[in-house]
């Protein structure tokens, strides 16, 4: 009976059923069949576990969970190219997604190619129609204490859950700002040129701020659904940034006009500074540990990790509800940081979310409570096979 119920739940789940790699990091060729639900990759340091998660993270726009240049991703000793291929199963039936760069493609400077069901996609964003990928890696442990740029990137990636156009908008803003910074550096006084660029920055900048504010509002509602005395504490999240605080209370056209004027009036100041000082590229995500009523950056390492896990799980829930697709979760070295109670709590939230969740660890024993409920795979120097005794 449970088996039947479980099977039908998985029918509603978007999951990878087959993953194939060619010349990707330490994998010359690999092809593995994957079950829905939890998937555990265990193996020694350097075996290639994070590489597998990175490959899956490239099934979404951007540079993947390491933000690595494609030249680093292509296998050393290969032809300079790489390919990732995944077969997805879900409510809409099977879909084949392929991405990579061809050997000799100047290290992918032209961007990586994406094919969906054999046809070339217009852009990497087309993949968002078929799957959503959410990740948590050890590199993100410094999210609260590190530079604001990392939190903005984290925030903007989260916005994609509610608005797939956000990535392009951020690129458009950056491009306009680079144009303005160039004019500043050249000492240009071409008012018409500045006006045109600043109008574009105001339009895209306010749209960025509005999308971020909406994400924070929706994510906060999901965080409220975490158990208040649970192992993953609720976070109070907010935004610091002039535009972000105005968009909730002032009409967008007025915020746009104010920002446009501020840019025009700030030209001399920005010329002296050598860059644009005001705008959504300076905003920050502000996080507080609610039960402790303390800024996240002052919390202990373990507390920060638990806070982040709660935020990422809430984001996964939001992604599922907004997109109608259960996201695929990549949780790198997740078990190492969590005690047995928190691990059990994590596993049961993952089952409740009904997500396919890839988890890695050097020791499969950390996942032993998932025996019979997860697929256990051992990674060994660019090969992957079933884990013995799992
Ligand atoms: N372009 C490349 N070509 C060949 N090998 C590579 C390339 N890039 C990275 N590697 C190798 O891939 C190996 C596996 O890396 P990965 O980060 O996946 O290990 P891991 O299993 O996650 O290890 P850990 O437990 O230490 O996190 C490393 O030994 C690294 O040297
Ligand atoms: Mg690793």
Short mmCIF file of C-alpha atoms and ligand atoms in Angstrom, two decimals:
data_model
loop_
_atom_site.label_atom_id
_atom_site.label_comp_id
_atom_site.label_asym_id
_atom_site.label_seq_id
_atom_site.Cartn_x
_atom_site.Cartn_y
_atom_site.Cartn_z
CA UNK A 1 0.00 0.00 0.00
CA UNK A 2 2.74 2.47 0.99
CA UNK A 3 4.68 1.36 -2.07
CA UNK A 4 1.80 2.32 -4.34
CA UNK A 5 1.31 5.68 -2.63
CA UNK A 6 5.03 6.39 -2.88
CA UNK A 7 5.11 5.51 -6.56
CA UNK A 8 2.26 7.86 -7.43
CA UNK A 9 3.87 10.66 -5.39
CA UNK A 10 7.03 10.19 -7.44
CA UNK A 11 5.00 10.44 -10.66
CA UNK A 12 4.32 14.05 -9.67
CA UNK A 13 7.97 14.68 -8.95
CA UNK A 14 10.33 16.17 -11.51
CA UNK A 15 13.45 14.03 -11.28
CA UNK A 16 16.51 12.97 -13.21
CA UNK A 17 16.28 9.33 -14.23
CA UNK A 18 19.51 9.15 -16.21
CA UNK A 19 22.67 11.25 -16.13
CA UNK A 20 25.46 11.00 -18.69
CA UNK A 21 28.71 12.92 -18.73
CA UNK A 22 31.46 13.24 -21.31
CA UNK A 23 34.81 14.87 -20.49
CA UNK A 24 33.33 16.57 -17.46
CA UNK A 25 35.93 17.24 -14.71
CA UNK A 26 37.36 13.83 -13.70
CA UNK A 27 34.75 11.88 -15.71
CA UNK A 28 35.83 10.72 -19.18
CA UNK A 29 32.46 9.08 -19.75
CA UNK A 30 29.75 8.20 -17.29
CA UNK A 31 26.17 7.05 -17.57
CA UNK A 32 24.09 6.28 -14.50
CA UNK A 33 20.46 5.44 -13.88
CA UNK A 34 19.02 7.38 -10.98
CA UNK A 35 16.04 6.73 -8.75
CA UNK A 36 13.54 9.35 -7.63
CA UNK A 37 13.80 10.50 -4.02
CA UNK A 38 17.05 10.63 -2.08
CA UNK A 39 20.33 9.77 -3.82
CA UNK A 40 23.51 9.42 -1.77
CA UNK A 41 26.94 9.81 -3.37
CA UNK A 42 29.65 8.63 -1.04
CA UNK A 43 33.37 8.26 -1.64
CA UNK A 44 36.81 9.48 -0.69
CA UNK A 45 38.00 13.06 -0.93
CA UNK A 46 38.65 13.91 -4.55
CA UNK A 47 36.58 10.97 -5.86
CA UNK A 48 34.26 13.23 -7.86
CA UNK A 49 31.13 13.67 -5.70
CA UNK A 50 30.91 17.46 -5.91
CA UNK A 51 31.70 17.20 -9.62
CA UNK A 52 28.47 15.20 -10.07
CA UNK A 53 26.45 17.86 -8.25
CA UNK A 54 28.16 20.55 -10.31
CA UNK A 55 27.13 18.74 -13.50
CA UNK A 56 23.50 18.69 -12.34
CA UNK A 57 23.71 22.36 -11.34
CA UNK A 58 24.58 23.18 -14.95
CA UNK A 59 21.10 22.00 -15.96
CA UNK A 60 20.00 25.48 -14.91
CA UNK A 61 21.18 28.87 -16.28
CA UNK A 62 24.44 30.30 -15.00
CA UNK A 63 27.83 28.80 -14.30
CA UNK A 64 26.79 26.14 -11.86
CA UNK A 65 27.46 25.70 -8.16
CA UNK A 66 31.19 26.43 -8.40
CA UNK A 67 30.77 29.35 -10.82
CA UNK A 68 33.76 27.91 -12.62
CA UNK A 69 35.03 28.96 -16.04
CA UNK A 70 34.13 26.30 -18.61
CA UNK A 71 37.81 25.78 -19.33
CA UNK A 72 38.18 24.37 -15.78
CA UNK A 73 35.14 22.14 -16.16
CA UNK A 74 36.33 20.40 -19.32
CA UNK A 75 38.36 17.31 -18.42
CA UNK A 76 42.10 17.74 -18.38
CA UNK A 77 43.47 15.64 -21.21
CA UNK A 78 40.18 15.81 -23.10
CA UNK A 79 39.47 17.78 -26.27
CA UNK A 80 38.56 21.00 -24.40
CA UNK A 81 34.84 20.40 -24.61
CA UNK A 82 32.39 18.73 -22.23
CA UNK A 83 28.84 17.44 -22.34
CA UNK A 84 26.15 16.81 -19.75
CA UNK A 85 23.01 14.91 -20.67
CA UNK A 86 20.03 14.24 -18.44
CA UNK A 87 16.79 12.44 -18.92
CA UNK A 88 14.05 13.93 -16.80
CA UNK A 89 10.82 12.30 -15.77
CA UNK A 90 7.92 14.15 -14.25
CA UNK A 91 4.28 15.08 -14.58
CA UNK A 92 4.86 16.26 -18.17
CA UNK A 93 6.52 13.01 -19.26
CA UNK A 94 10.14 12.43 -20.23
CA UNK A 95 12.39 15.26 -21.40
CA UNK A 96 15.96 15.07 -22.65
CA UNK A 97 18.25 17.96 -21.77
CA UNK A 98 21.80 18.31 -23.00
CA UNK A 99 24.34 21.06 -22.43
CA UNK A 100 28.04 21.65 -22.91
CA UNK A 101 30.64 23.20 -25.10
CA UNK A 102 32.28 21.70 -28.13
CA UNK A 103 36.02 20.98 -28.12
CA UNK A 104 37.90 23.88 -29.71
CA UNK A 105 35.05 26.28 -28.86
CA UNK A 106 37.55 28.79 -27.39
CA UNK A 107 36.73 27.50 -23.90
CA UNK A 108 33.07 28.21 -24.38
CA UNK A 109 33.47 31.95 -24.73
CA UNK A 110 30.40 31.92 -26.90
CA UNK A 111 28.46 30.41 -23.99
CA UNK A 112 27.42 26.84 -23.54
CA UNK A 113 24.88 25.25 -25.81
CA UNK A 114 21.64 23.79 -24.59
CA UNK A 115 19.48 21.24 -26.37
CA UNK A 116 16.03 20.24 -25.22
CA UNK A 117 14.53 17.11 -26.76
CA UNK A 118 17.20 17.35 -29.45
CA UNK A 119 16.39 20.91 -30.54
CA UNK A 120 18.70 23.86 -29.86
CA UNK A 121 17.32 26.08 -27.10
CA UNK A 122 17.19 29.85 -27.57
CA UNK A 123 18.99 30.34 -24.29
CA UNK A 124 19.97 28.48 -21.13
CA UNK A 125 16.89 30.00 -19.46
CA UNK A 126 14.69 27.63 -21.48
CA UNK A 127 15.79 24.86 -19.11
CA UNK A 128 13.80 26.56 -16.33
CA UNK A 129 10.62 25.46 -18.09
CA UNK A 130 11.56 21.84 -17.36
CA UNK A 131 13.43 21.75 -14.10
CA UNK A 132 14.55 23.80 -11.15
CA UNK A 133 17.74 23.09 -9.24
CA UNK A 134 18.42 24.34 -5.72
CA UNK A 135 21.75 23.82 -3.98
CA UNK A 136 23.58 24.16 -0.73
CA UNK A 137 27.36 23.75 -0.68
CA UNK A 138 30.09 24.16 1.95
CA UNK A 139 31.25 27.26 0.06
CA UNK A 140 27.98 28.89 1.13
CA UNK A 141 28.83 28.47 4.82
CA UNK A 142 30.35 31.95 4.74
CA UNK A 143 27.22 33.50 3.22
CA UNK A 144 26.32 35.60 6.26
CA UNK A 145 29.85 36.68 7.16
CA UNK A 146 31.22 37.12 3.63
CA UNK A 147 30.85 39.97 1.13
CA UNK A 148 27.43 41.42 0.26
CA UNK A 149 28.01 40.46 -3.37
CA UNK A 150 27.67 36.78 -2.42
CA UNK A 151 24.34 37.42 -0.68
CA UNK A 152 23.05 39.42 -3.65
CA UNK A 153 23.95 36.56 -5.97
CA UNK A 154 22.25 34.08 -3.62
CA UNK A 155 19.18 36.34 -3.49
CA UNK A 156 19.03 36.86 -7.25
CA UNK A 157 19.29 33.12 -7.85
CA UNK A 158 16.39 32.63 -5.45
CA UNK A 159 14.34 35.20 -7.37
CA UNK A 160 14.53 32.92 -10.43
CA UNK A 161 12.10 30.64 -8.57
CA UNK A 162 9.35 33.21 -8.92
CA UNK A 163 10.56 35.03 -12.02
CA UNK A 164 12.74 33.31 -14.64
CA UNK A 165 13.28 36.67 -16.39
CA UNK A 166 15.22 38.00 -13.41
CA UNK A 167 18.57 36.72 -14.64
CA UNK A 168 18.33 38.61 -17.92
CA UNK A 169 17.17 41.74 -16.11
CA UNK A 170 20.23 41.60 -13.84
CA UNK A 171 22.49 41.20 -16.88
CA UNK A 172 20.83 44.17 -18.61
CA UNK A 173 21.35 46.35 -15.53
CA UNK A 174 25.00 45.31 -15.22
CA UNK A 175 25.58 46.07 -18.88
CA UNK A 176 24.03 49.53 -18.62
CA UNK A 177 26.03 50.23 -15.46
CA UNK A 178 29.27 49.17 -17.12
CA UNK A 179 28.42 51.61 -19.92
CA UNK A 180 27.90 54.40 -17.40
CA UNK A 181 31.11 53.55 -15.54
CA UNK A 182 32.97 53.71 -18.84
CA UNK A 183 31.60 57.20 -19.54
CA UNK A 184 32.62 58.24 -16.03
CA UNK A 185 36.12 56.87 -16.50
CA UNK A 186 36.48 58.66 -19.84
CA UNK A 187 35.44 61.93 -18.17
CA UNK A 188 32.58 62.21 -20.67
CA UNK A 189 30.12 65.09 -20.32
CA UNK A 190 27.78 63.75 -23.00
CA UNK A 191 24.51 64.47 -21.17
CA UNK A 192 22.27 62.74 -23.72
CA UNK A 193 24.34 59.56 -23.54
CA UNK A 194 24.26 59.59 -19.73
CA UNK A 195 20.49 60.24 -19.78
CA UNK A 196 19.84 57.26 -22.05
CA UNK A 197 21.94 54.89 -19.95
CA UNK A 198 20.55 56.13 -16.64
CA UNK A 199 16.96 55.77 -17.86
CA UNK A 200 17.72 52.14 -18.68
CA UNK A 201 19.39 51.61 -15.30
CA UNK A 202 16.38 53.12 -13.56
CA UNK A 203 13.94 50.85 -15.41
CA UNK A 204 15.85 47.63 -14.90
CA UNK A 205 17.06 48.61 -11.42
CA UNK A 206 13.56 49.19 -10.09
CA UNK A 207 12.35 45.94 -11.67
CA UNK A 208 15.22 44.10 -9.95
CA UNK A 209 14.41 45.68 -6.59
CA UNK A 210 10.70 44.90 -6.95
CA UNK A 211 11.38 41.25 -7.81
CA UNK A 212 13.75 40.91 -4.85
CA UNK A 213 11.22 42.48 -2.49
CA UNK A 214 8.53 40.09 -3.73
CA UNK A 215 10.85 37.10 -3.28
CA UNK A 216 11.65 38.14 0.28
CA UNK A 217 7.95 38.51 1.05
CA UNK A 218 7.11 35.05 -0.34
CA UNK A 219 10.16 33.36 1.15
CA UNK A 220 9.41 34.83 4.59
CA UNK A 221 5.95 33.21 4.39
CA UNK A 222 7.56 29.83 3.66
CA UNK A 223 10.08 30.26 6.48
CA UNK A 224 7.13 30.84 8.81
CA UNK A 225 5.99 27.33 7.93
CA UNK A 226 9.13 25.79 9.44
CA UNK A 227 8.33 24.42 12.89
CA UNK A 228 9.11 27.23 15.33
CA UNK A 229 11.00 25.01 17.76
CA UNK A 230 12.48 22.77 15.05
CA UNK A 231 16.13 21.97 14.31
CA UNK A 232 16.28 24.53 11.50
CA UNK A 233 15.55 27.91 13.08
CA UNK A 234 13.32 30.43 11.40
CA UNK A 235 15.11 33.39 9.87
CA UNK A 236 13.87 36.94 9.68
CA UNK A 237 14.89 38.19 6.28
CA UNK A 238 14.90 41.67 4.83
CA UNK A 239 16.62 43.84 2.26
CA UNK A 240 18.82 46.83 2.72
CA UNK A 241 18.87 49.15 -0.26
CA UNK A 242 17.12 52.41 -1.11
CA UNK A 243 15.18 51.02 -4.07
CA UNK A 244 14.14 47.84 -2.27
CA UNK A 245 12.71 49.80 0.64
CA UNK A 246 10.83 52.19 -1.64
CA UNK A 247 9.22 49.70 -4.00
CA UNK A 248 6.83 48.39 -1.39
CA UNK A 249 5.40 51.79 -0.52
CA UNK A 250 5.83 53.99 -3.60
CA UNK A 251 4.57 53.53 -7.16
CA UNK A 252 7.26 51.99 -9.39
CA UNK A 253 7.22 54.93 -11.83
CA UNK A 254 7.98 57.33 -8.99
CA UNK A 255 10.80 55.17 -7.65
CA UNK A 256 12.19 54.97 -11.17
CA UNK A 257 12.06 58.75 -11.58
CA UNK A 258 13.73 59.31 -8.20
CA UNK A 259 16.51 56.85 -9.02
CA UNK A 260 17.01 58.37 -12.47
CA UNK A 261 17.37 61.81 -10.91
CA UNK A 262 19.72 60.52 -8.20
CA UNK A 263 21.96 59.01 -10.88
CA UNK A 264 21.99 62.26 -12.90
CA UNK A 265 22.77 64.34 -9.83
CA UNK A 266 25.42 61.87 -8.67
CA UNK A 267 27.56 62.01 -11.83
CA UNK A 268 30.27 64.21 -10.33
CA UNK A 269 30.41 62.17 -7.15
CA UNK A 270 30.55 58.90 -9.12
CA UNK A 271 33.19 60.34 -11.47
CA UNK A 272 35.35 61.03 -8.44
CA UNK A 273 34.69 57.55 -7.03
CA UNK A 274 35.35 55.93 -10.39
CA UNK A 275 32.09 53.93 -10.30
CA UNK A 276 28.34 54.07 -9.74
CA UNK A 277 27.80 54.31 -5.99
CA UNK A 278 24.02 54.11 -5.84
CA UNK A 279 21.73 51.31 -7.02
CA UNK A 280 20.57 47.73 -6.55
CA UNK A 281 24.13 46.51 -7.15
CA UNK A 282 24.84 47.78 -3.62
CA UNK A 283 21.85 46.20 -1.87
CA UNK A 284 22.16 43.44 0.71
CA UNK A 285 20.13 40.58 2.11
CA UNK A 286 19.78 40.99 5.86
CA UNK A 287 19.22 37.81 7.88
CA UNK A 288 18.50 37.42 11.58
CA UNK A 289 18.22 34.29 13.70
CA UNK A 290 14.66 34.68 14.99
CA UNK A 291 14.74 32.48 18.13
CA UNK A 292 17.97 34.14 19.27
CA UNK A 293 16.98 37.60 17.99
CA UNK A 294 20.51 37.97 16.68
CA UNK A 295 22.08 38.96 13.35
CA UNK A 296 23.00 35.78 11.45
CA UNK A 297 26.63 36.84 11.11
CA UNK A 298 27.03 36.82 14.91
CA UNK A 299 25.69 33.28 15.29
CA UNK A 300 27.92 30.23 15.70
CA UNK A 301 29.04 28.24 12.67
CA UNK A 302 26.53 25.49 13.40
CA UNK A 303 23.73 27.97 14.03
CA UNK A 304 24.47 29.71 10.75
CA UNK A 305 24.42 26.39 8.93
CA UNK A 306 21.08 25.40 10.48
CA UNK A 307 19.66 28.81 9.55
CA UNK A 308 20.86 28.41 5.98
CA UNK A 309 19.44 24.89 5.71
CA UNK A 310 16.06 26.26 6.85
CA UNK A 311 16.23 29.02 4.25
CA UNK A 312 17.22 26.68 1.44
CA UNK A 313 14.49 24.16 2.30
CA UNK A 314 11.96 27.01 2.45
CA UNK A 315 13.19 28.20 -0.91
CA UNK A 316 12.76 24.69 -2.31
CA UNK A 317 9.19 24.67 -1.06
CA UNK A 318 8.55 28.09 -2.60
CA UNK A 319 10.07 26.98 -5.91
CA UNK A 320 7.77 23.95 -5.97
CA UNK A 321 4.67 25.98 -5.21
CA UNK A 322 5.47 28.80 -7.65
CA UNK A 323 6.72 26.76 -10.59
CA UNK A 324 4.54 23.69 -10.16
CA UNK A 325 7.72 21.59 -10.45
CA UNK A 326 9.36 19.92 -7.48
CA UNK A 327 12.93 21.25 -7.50
CA UNK A 328 15.96 19.00 -7.57
CA UNK A 329 18.07 19.55 -4.47
CA UNK A 330 21.85 19.33 -4.36
CA UNK A 331 23.13 19.14 -0.79
CA UNK A 332 26.90 18.87 -0.80
CA UNK A 333 28.45 17.45 2.38
CA UNK A 334 25.24 18.11 4.20
CA UNK A 335 25.54 15.35 6.77
CA UNK A 336 28.99 16.38 7.99
CA UNK A 337 27.61 19.49 9.66
CA UNK A 338 24.48 18.05 11.20
CA UNK A 339 24.05 15.91 14.29
CA UNK A 340 21.94 12.73 14.07
CA UNK A 341 18.74 14.50 15.16
CA UNK A 342 19.12 17.26 12.59
CA UNK A 343 19.96 14.72 9.88
CA UNK A 344 16.76 12.79 10.64
CA UNK A 345 14.78 16.03 10.58
CA UNK A 346 16.33 16.99 7.26
CA UNK A 347 15.52 13.61 5.70
CA UNK A 348 11.91 13.78 6.80
CA UNK A 349 11.48 17.33 5.42
CA UNK A 350 12.97 16.15 2.12
CA UNK A 351 10.45 13.30 1.99
CA UNK A 352 7.65 15.69 2.79
CA UNK A 353 8.80 18.05 0.00
CA UNK A 354 8.83 15.00 -2.30
CA UNK A 355 11.99 16.28 -4.02
CA UNK A 356 14.73 14.32 -5.64
CA UNK A 357 17.64 15.19 -3.36
CA UNK A 358 21.28 14.44 -4.15
CA UNK A 359 23.44 14.32 -1.03
CA UNK A 360 27.15 13.68 -0.71
CA UNK A 361 29.44 12.55 2.08
CA UNK A 362 32.72 10.74 2.56
CA UNK A 363 30.91 8.14 4.66
CA UNK A 364 27.69 6.44 3.58
CA UNK A 365 27.08 5.51 7.24
CA UNK A 366 25.97 9.10 7.93
CA UNK A 367 22.94 8.31 5.78
CA UNK A 368 22.26 4.85 7.21
CA UNK A 369 18.86 5.92 8.55
CA UNK A 370 17.80 6.25 4.88
CA UNK A 371 18.52 2.56 4.15
CA UNK A 372 15.79 1.18 1.93
CA UNK A 373 14.50 4.70 1.24
CA UNK A 374 17.38 6.07 -0.83
CA UNK A 375 19.66 5.08 -3.69
CA UNK A 376 23.22 4.63 -2.43
CA UNK A 377 26.00 5.14 -4.98
CA UNK A 378 29.74 5.00 -4.42
CA UNK A 379 31.97 7.41 -6.33
CA UNK A 380 35.49 6.23 -7.02
CA UNK A 381 37.84 8.27 -9.21
CA UNK A 382 35.50 9.08 -12.01
CA UNK A 383 33.36 5.94 -11.74
CA UNK A 384 30.02 5.47 -9.99
CA UNK A 385 28.47 2.19 -8.84
CA UNK A 386 26.07 0.82 -6.23
CA UNK A 387 27.32 1.12 -2.65
CA UNK A 388 28.03 -2.27 -1.08
CA UNK A 389 26.12 -3.09 2.11
CA UNK A 390 23.81 -0.08 1.72
N1 LIG B 1 38.99 19.66 -15.42
C1 LIG B 1 39.33 18.60 -14.69
N2 LIG B 1 39.84 17.50 -15.29
C2 LIG B 1 40.16 16.40 -14.57
N3 LIG B 1 40.02 16.31 -13.24
C3 LIG B 1 39.51 17.38 -12.59
C4 LIG B 1 39.14 18.57 -13.28
N4 LIG B 1 38.67 19.46 -12.38
C5 LIG B 1 38.76 18.84 -11.18
N5 LIG B 1 39.26 17.59 -11.30
C6 LIG B 1 39.48 16.61 -10.24
O1 LIG B 1 38.25 16.08 -9.79
C7 LIG B 1 38.50 15.45 -8.56
C8 LIG B 1 37.23 15.29 -7.78
O2 LIG B 1 36.72 16.53 -7.34
P1 LIG B 1 35.42 16.65 -6.42
O3 LIG B 1 35.44 18.04 -5.94
O4 LIG B 1 34.22 16.19 -7.13
O5 LIG B 1 35.75 15.64 -5.24
P2 LIG B 1 34.83 15.20 -4.02
O6 LIG B 1 34.51 13.76 -4.20
O7 LIG B 1 33.68 16.12 -3.89
O8 LIG B 1 35.84 15.36 -2.83
P3 LIG B 1 35.68 15.97 -1.33
O9 LIG B 1 35.18 14.87 -0.48
O10 LIG B 1 37.07 16.33 -0.96
O11 LIG B 1 34.77 17.15 -1.41
C9 LIG B 1 39.63 16.23 -7.91
O12 LIG B 1 40.65 15.34 -7.60
C10 LIG B 1 40.09 17.20 -9.00
O13 LIG B 1 41.48 17.25 -9.12
MG1 LIG B 2 33.25 17.61 -2.55
#
